[in-house]
Coordinates of C-alpha atoms and ligand atoms in Angstrom, one line a residue:
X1 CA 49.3 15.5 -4.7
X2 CA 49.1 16.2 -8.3
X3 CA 51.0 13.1 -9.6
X4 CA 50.6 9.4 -9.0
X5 CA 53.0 7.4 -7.0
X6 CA 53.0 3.9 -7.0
X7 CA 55.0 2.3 -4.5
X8 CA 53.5 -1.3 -5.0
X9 CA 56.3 -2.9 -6.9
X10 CA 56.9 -6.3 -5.0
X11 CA 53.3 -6.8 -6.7
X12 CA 54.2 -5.9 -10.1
X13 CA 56.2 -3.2 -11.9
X14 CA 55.2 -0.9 -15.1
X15 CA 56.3 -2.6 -18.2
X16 CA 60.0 0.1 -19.6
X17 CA 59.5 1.4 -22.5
X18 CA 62.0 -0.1 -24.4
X19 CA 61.0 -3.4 -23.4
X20 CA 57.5 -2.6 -24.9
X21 CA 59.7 -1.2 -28.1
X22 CA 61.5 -4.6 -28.5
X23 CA 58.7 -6.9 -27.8
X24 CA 57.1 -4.8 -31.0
X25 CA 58.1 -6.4 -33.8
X26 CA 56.7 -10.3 -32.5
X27 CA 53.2 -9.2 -32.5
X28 CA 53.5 -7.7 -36.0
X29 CA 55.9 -8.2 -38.8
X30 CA 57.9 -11.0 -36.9
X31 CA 55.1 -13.6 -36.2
X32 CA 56.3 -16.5 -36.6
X33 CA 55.7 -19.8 -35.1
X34 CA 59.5 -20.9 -34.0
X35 CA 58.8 -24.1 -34.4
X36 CA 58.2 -23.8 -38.1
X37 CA 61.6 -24.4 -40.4
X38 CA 60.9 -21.7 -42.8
X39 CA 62.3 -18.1 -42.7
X40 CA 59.5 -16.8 -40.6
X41 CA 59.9 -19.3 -38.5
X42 CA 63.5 -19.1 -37.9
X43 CA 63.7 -15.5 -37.3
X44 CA 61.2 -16.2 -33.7
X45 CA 63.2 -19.2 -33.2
X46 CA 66.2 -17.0 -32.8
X47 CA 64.7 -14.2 -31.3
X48 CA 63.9 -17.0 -28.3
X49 CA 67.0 -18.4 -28.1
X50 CA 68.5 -15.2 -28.0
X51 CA 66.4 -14.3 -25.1
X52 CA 67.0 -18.0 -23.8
X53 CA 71.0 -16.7 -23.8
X54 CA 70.4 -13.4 -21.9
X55 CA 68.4 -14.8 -19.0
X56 CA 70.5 -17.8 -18.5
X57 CA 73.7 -15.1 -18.3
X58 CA 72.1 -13.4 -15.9
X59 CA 72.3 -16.0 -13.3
X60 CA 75.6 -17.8 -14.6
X61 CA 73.5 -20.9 -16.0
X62 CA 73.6 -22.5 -19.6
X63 CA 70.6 -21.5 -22.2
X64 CA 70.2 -24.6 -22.4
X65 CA 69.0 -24.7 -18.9
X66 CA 66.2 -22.1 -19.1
X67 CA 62.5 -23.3 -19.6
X68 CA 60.3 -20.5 -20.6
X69 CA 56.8 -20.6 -18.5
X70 CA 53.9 -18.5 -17.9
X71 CA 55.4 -16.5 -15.0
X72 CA 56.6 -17.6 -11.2
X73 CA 54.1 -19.3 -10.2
X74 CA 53.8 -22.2 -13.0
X75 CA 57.8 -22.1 -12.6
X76 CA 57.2 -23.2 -8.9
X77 CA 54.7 -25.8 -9.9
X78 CA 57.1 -27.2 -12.2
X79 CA 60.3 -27.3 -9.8
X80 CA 58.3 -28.9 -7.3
X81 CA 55.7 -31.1 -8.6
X82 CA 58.2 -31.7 -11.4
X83 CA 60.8 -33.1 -9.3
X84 CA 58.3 -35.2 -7.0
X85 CA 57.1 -37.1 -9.7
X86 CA 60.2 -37.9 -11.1
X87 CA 60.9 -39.3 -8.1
X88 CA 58.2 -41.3 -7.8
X89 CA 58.9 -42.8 -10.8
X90 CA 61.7 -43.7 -10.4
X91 CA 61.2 -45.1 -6.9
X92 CA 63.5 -43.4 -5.2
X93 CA 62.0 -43.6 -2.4
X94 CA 62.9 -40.0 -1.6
X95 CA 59.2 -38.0 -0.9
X96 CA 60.7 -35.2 2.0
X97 CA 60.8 -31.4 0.9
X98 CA 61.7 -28.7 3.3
X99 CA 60.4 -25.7 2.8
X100 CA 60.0 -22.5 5.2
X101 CA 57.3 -21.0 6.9
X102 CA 56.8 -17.2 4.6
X103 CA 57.3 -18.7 1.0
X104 CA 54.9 -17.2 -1.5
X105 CA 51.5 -18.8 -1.5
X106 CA 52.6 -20.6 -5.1
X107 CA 55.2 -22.9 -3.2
X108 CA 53.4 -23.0 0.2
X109 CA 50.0 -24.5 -2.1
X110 CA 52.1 -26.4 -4.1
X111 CA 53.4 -28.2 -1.1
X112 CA 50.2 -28.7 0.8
X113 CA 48.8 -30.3 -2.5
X114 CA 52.0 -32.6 -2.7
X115 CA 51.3 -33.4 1.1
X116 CA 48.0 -35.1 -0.6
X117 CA 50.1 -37.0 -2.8
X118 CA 52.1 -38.7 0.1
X119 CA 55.1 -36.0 -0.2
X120 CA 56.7 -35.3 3.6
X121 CA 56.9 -31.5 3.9
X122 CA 59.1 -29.5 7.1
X123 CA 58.5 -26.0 6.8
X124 CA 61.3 -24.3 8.5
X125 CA 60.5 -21.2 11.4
X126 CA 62.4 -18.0 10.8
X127 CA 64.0 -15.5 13.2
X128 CA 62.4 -12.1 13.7
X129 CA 63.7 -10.7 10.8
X130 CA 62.5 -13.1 8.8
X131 CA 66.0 -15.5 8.6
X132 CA 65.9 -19.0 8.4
X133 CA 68.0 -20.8 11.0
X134 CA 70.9 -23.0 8.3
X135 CA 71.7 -25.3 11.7
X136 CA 67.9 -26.5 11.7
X137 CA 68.1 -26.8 8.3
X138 CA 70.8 -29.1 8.4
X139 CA 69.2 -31.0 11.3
X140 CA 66.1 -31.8 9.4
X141 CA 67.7 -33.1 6.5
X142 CA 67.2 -36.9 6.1
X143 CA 67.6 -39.7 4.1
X144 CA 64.3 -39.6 2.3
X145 CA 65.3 -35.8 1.5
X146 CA 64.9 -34.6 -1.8
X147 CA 64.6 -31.4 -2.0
X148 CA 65.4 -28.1 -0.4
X149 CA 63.6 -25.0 -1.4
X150 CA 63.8 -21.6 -0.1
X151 CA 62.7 -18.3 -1.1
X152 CA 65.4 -16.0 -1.9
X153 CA 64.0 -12.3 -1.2
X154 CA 60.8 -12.4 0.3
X155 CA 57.9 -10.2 -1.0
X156 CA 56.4 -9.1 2.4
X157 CA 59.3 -8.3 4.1
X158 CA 62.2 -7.9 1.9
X159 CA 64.6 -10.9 3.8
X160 CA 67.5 -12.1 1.6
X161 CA 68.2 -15.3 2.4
X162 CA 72.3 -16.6 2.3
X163 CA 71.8 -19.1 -0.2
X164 CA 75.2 -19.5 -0.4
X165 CA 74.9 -21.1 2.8
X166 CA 72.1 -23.4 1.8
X167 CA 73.9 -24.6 -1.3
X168 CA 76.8 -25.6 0.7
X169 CA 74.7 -27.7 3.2
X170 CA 72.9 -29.2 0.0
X171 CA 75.8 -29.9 -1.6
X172 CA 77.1 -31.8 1.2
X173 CA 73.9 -33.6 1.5
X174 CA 73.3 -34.9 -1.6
X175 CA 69.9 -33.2 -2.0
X176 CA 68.3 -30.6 -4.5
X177 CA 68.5 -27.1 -4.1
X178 CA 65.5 -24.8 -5.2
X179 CA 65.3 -20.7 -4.8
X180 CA 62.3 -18.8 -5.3
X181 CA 64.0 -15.5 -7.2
X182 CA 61.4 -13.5 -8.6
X183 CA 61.7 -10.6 -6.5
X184 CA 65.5 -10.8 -5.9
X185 CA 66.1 -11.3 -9.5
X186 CA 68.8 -8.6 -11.2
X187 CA 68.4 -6.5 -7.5
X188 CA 70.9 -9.6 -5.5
X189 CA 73.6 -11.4 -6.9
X190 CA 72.2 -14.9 -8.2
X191 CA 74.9 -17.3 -9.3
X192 CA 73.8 -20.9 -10.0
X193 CA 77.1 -22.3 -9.6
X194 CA 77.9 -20.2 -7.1
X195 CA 75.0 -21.2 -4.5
X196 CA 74.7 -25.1 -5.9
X197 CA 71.1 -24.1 -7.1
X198 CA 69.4 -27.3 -9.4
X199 CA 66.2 -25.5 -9.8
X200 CA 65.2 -21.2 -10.1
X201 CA 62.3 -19.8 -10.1
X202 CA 62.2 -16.5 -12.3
X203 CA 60.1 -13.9 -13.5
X204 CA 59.2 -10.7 -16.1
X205 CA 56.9 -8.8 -14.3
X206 CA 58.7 -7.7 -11.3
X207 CA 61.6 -6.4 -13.0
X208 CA 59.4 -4.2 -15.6
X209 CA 59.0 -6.8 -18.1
X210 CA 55.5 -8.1 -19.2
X211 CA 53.1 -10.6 -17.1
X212 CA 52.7 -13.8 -17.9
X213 CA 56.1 -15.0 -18.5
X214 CA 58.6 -16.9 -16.4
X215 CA 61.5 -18.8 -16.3
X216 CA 62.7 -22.0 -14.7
X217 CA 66.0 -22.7 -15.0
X218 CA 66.8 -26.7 -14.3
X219 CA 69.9 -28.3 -14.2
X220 CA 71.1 -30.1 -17.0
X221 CA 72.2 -33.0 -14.5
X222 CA 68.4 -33.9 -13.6
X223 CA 64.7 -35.1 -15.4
X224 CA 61.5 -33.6 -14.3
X225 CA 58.3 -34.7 -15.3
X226 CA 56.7 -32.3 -17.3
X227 CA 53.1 -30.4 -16.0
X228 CA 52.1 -29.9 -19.5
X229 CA 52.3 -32.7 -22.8
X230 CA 51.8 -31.9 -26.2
X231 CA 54.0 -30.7 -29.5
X232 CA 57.6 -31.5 -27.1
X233 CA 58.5 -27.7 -27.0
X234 CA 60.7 -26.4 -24.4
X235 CA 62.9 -29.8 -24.3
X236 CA 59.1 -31.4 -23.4
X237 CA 59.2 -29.7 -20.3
X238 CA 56.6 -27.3 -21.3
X239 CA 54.8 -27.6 -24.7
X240 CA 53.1 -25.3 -26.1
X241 CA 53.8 -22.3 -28.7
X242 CA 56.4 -20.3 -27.2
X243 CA 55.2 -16.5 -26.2
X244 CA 58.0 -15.3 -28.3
X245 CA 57.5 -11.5 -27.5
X246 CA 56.9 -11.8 -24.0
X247 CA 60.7 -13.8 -24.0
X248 CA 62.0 -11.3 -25.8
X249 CA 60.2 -8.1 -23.4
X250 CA 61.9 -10.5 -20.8
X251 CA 64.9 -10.8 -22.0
X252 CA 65.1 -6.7 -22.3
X253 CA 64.0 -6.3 -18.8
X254 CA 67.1 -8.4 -17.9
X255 CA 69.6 -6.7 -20.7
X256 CA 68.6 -3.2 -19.3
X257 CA 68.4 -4.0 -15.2
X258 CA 72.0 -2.7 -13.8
X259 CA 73.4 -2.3 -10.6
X260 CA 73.7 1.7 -10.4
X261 CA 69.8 1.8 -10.5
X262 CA 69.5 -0.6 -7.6
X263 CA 71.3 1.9 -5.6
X264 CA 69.0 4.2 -5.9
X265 CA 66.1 2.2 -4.9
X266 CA 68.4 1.5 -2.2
X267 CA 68.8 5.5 -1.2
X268 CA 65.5 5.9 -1.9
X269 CA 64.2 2.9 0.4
X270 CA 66.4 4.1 3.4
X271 CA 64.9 7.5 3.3
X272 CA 61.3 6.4 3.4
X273 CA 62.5 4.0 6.9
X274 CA 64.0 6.9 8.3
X275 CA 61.6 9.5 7.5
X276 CA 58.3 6.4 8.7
X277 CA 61.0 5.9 11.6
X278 CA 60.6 10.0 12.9
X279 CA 57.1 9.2 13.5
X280 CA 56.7 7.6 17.4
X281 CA 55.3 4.3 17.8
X282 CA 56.5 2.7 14.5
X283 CA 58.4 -0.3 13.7
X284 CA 60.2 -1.6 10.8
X285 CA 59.4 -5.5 10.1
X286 CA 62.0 -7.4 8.6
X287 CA 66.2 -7.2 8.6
X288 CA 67.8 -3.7 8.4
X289 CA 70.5 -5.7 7.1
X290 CA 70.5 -7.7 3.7
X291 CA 67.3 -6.9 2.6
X292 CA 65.5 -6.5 -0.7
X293 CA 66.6 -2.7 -1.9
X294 CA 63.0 -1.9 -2.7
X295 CA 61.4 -3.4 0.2
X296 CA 60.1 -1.4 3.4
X297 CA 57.4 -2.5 5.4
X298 CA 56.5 -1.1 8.6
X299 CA 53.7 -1.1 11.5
X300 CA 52.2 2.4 13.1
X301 CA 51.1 1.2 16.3
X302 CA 47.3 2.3 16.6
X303 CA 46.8 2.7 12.6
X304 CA 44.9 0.7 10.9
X305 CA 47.6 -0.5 7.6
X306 CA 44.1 -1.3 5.5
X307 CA 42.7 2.7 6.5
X308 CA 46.1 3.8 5.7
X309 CA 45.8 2.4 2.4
X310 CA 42.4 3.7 1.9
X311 CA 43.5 7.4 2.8
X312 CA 46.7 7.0 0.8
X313 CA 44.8 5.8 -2.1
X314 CA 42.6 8.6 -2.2
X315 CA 46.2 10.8 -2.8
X316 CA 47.4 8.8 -5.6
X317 CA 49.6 7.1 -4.0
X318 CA 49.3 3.3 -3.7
X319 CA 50.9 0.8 -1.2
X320 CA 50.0 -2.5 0.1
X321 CA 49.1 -4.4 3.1
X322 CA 50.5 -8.0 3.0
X323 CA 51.2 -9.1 -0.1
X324 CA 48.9 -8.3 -3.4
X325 CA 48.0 -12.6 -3.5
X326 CA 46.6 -12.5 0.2
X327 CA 44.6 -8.9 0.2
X328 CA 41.7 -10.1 -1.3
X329 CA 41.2 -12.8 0.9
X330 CA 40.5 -12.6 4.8
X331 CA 43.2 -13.8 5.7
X332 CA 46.2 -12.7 8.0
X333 CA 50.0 -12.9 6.4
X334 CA 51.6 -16.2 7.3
X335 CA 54.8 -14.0 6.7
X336 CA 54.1 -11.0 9.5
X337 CA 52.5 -14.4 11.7
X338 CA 55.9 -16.6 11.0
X339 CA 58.3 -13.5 12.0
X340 CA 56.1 -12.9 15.7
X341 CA 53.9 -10.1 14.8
X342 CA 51.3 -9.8 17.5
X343 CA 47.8 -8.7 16.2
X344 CA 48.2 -5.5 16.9
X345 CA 51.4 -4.8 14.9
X346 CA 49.8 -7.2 12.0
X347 CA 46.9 -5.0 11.3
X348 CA 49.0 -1.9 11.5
X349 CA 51.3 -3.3 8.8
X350 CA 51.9 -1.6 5.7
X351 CA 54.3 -2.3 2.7
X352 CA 55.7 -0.4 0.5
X353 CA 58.0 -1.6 -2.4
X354 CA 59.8 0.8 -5.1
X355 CA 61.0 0.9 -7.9
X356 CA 63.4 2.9 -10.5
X357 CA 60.7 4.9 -11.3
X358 CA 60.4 6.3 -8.1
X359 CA 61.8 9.8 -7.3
X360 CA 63.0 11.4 -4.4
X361 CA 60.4 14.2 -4.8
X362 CA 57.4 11.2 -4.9
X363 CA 59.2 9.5 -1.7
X364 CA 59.4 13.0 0.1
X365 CA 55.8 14.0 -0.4
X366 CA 54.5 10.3 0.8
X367 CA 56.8 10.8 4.1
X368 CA 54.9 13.7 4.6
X369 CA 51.1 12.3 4.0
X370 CA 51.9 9.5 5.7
X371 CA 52.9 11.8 8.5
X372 CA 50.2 13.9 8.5
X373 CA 47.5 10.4 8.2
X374 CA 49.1 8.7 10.7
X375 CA 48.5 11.6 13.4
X376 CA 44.9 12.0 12.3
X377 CA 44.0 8.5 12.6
X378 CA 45.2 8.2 15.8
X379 CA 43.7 11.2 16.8
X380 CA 40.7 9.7 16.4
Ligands
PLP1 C1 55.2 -12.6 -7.9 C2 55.8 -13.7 -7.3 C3 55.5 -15.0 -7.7 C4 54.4 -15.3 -8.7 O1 54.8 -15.0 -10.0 P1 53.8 -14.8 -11.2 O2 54.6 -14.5 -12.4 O3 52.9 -13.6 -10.8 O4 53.0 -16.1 -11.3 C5 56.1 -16.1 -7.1 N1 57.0 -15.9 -6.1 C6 57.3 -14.6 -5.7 C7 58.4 -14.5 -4.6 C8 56.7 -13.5 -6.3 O5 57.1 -12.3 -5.8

């Protein structure tokens, strides 16, 4: 193949041009410090807050309810560790988070670390496809309960969670509500009213704006303890200089996102299943229904996913095994181990996550290599 095609999205996305274009202006002519009262100033100050506006719309929250941060995983740190020390301040008494089993490593860490710092942690077990059971969930609650936080679309393989669901059980409860978003963000309907949610994680970078920026948004109703003290910036949940392009490439990632495009991905994913689905001994891991429209991720009985990768590298085209965090270190996903996956169908795992930039000519051409690979290597 002549042309590259990446099809490693879930791990991060190419930056759209006109989110480049509009982040511009706030590392040259436009670099002000918002925090300062003069003109220069003022002009980043409302460049932020009109970023602040667009990304709170986007999930039916206030702007005042945004926290910019470096990116999803200092979001996560924030919700949790935020919350728990609050608490503990407070003596509340209430030190129990419930969590489940295929989070992303920067809640699953987050919690084992809070586990050190006398936190009670249930990690709930999901079905085969990856869907958390909302009768345990309710079961496990307690009175020492604080918090409930669940992943919305999962990065391995593609789950949607009904958070709905969850909100109403937290609701009822009387306990805090957190959702992981990054990589359902602008792809599944995320209404903070709508699903109860206190506390959402959000990011840039999977949604083609720049790394290194995030978004937490926190309900007004609540106090966290801040992670990081100094000047008082971001309501003192975070201070620091704001990165005022970054919000603002943000902001455009969000603006430009629409539903129509989704769709595509959508057509697009489905026709990469059924064409991996042609070839015998292959399984699809995760929910045919509700599931993440860029997300496939699928086992070739007998294939190596890490040799497929290799081979499919050497083509231009480049997928995943696991998730991007885990693939440098030795370890086996807790996702593919938490939804059954015997060895076997673990190693022969492969994921592959798209994006709008995707064509149908780039998804027909890796059906076919994949193909032909796939019938080498087990040749062998
Ligand atoms: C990418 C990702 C993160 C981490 O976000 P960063 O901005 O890279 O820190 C957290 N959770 C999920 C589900 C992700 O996909």
């Amino acid at each position: 193949m002549d042309k590259e095609v990446y099809l490693d999205n879930s791990a991060t996305t190419a930056v759209d041009g006109r989110v480049f274009e509009a982040m511009k202006p706030y590392f040259s002519e436009k670099y002000g410090n918002p925090s300062s009262v003069h003109k220069k100033g003022q002009e980043a100050r409302d460049a932020l807050e009109d970023s602040r506006e667009k990304i709170a719309k986007e999930i039916k929250a206030n702007s005042d309810e945004i926290v910019f941060t470096s990116g999803g995983t200092e979001s996560n740190n924030l919700a949790l560790k935020g919350l728990f020390l609050s608490e503990k301040k407070a003596n509340s008494g209430k030190n129990h988070i419930i969590t489940t089993k295929i989070e992303h490593d920067s809640i699953l860490e987050v919690c084992k670390w809070l586990e050190s710092q006398g936190a009670e942690i249930t990690y709930l077990d999901v079905d085969k496809e990856g869907f958390i059971d909302t009768e345990q969930l309710e079961k496990v609650i307690k009175s020492n309960t604080l918090l409930v936080s669940i992943i919305h679309g999962n990065n391995e393989i593609g789950t949607v969670q009904d958070l709905e669901e969850v909100g109403r059980i937290c609701k009822e409860k009387k306990v805090f509500f957190h959702t992981d978003a990054c990589q359902s963000f602008t792809k599944e309907e995320l209404s903070v009213k709508k699903y109860n949610l206190d506390l959402v994680t959000l990011n840039a970078h999977k949604i083609h704006g720049p790394k290194g920026i995030g978004a937490l948004y926190v309900n007004k109703k609540f106090d966290l303890v801040p992670l990081q003290h100094g000047g008082g910036h971001e309501k003192s949940l975070r201070s620091g200089t704001e990165n005022v392009a970054c919000a603002v490439g943000f902001a455009k990632a969000v603006e430009i996102s629409n539903k129509q495009e989704i769709e595509e991905i959508r057509k697009l994913r489905d026709k990469l299943i059924e064409g991996f689905l042609e070839i015998k001994d292959t399984k699809l891991n995760g929910p045919k229904e509700n599931r993440l429209a860029n997300n496939v991720n699928i086992s070739f009985f007998g294939v190596e996913g890490e040799a497929l990768e290799t081979y499919l590298e050497q083509k231009g085209i480049y997928v995943s095994t696991g998730s991007a965090c885990q693939s440098n270190k030795d370890k086996e996903s807790h996702v593919l181990n938490a939804i059954g996956l015997d060895e076997d169908e673990l190693e022969a795992s492969l994921r592959i996550s798209l994006s709008k930039f995707n064509t149908e000519e780039g998804v027909q051409a890796v059906v076919k290599e994949i193909k032909e690979i796939v019938g080498k290597l087990r040749a062998f």
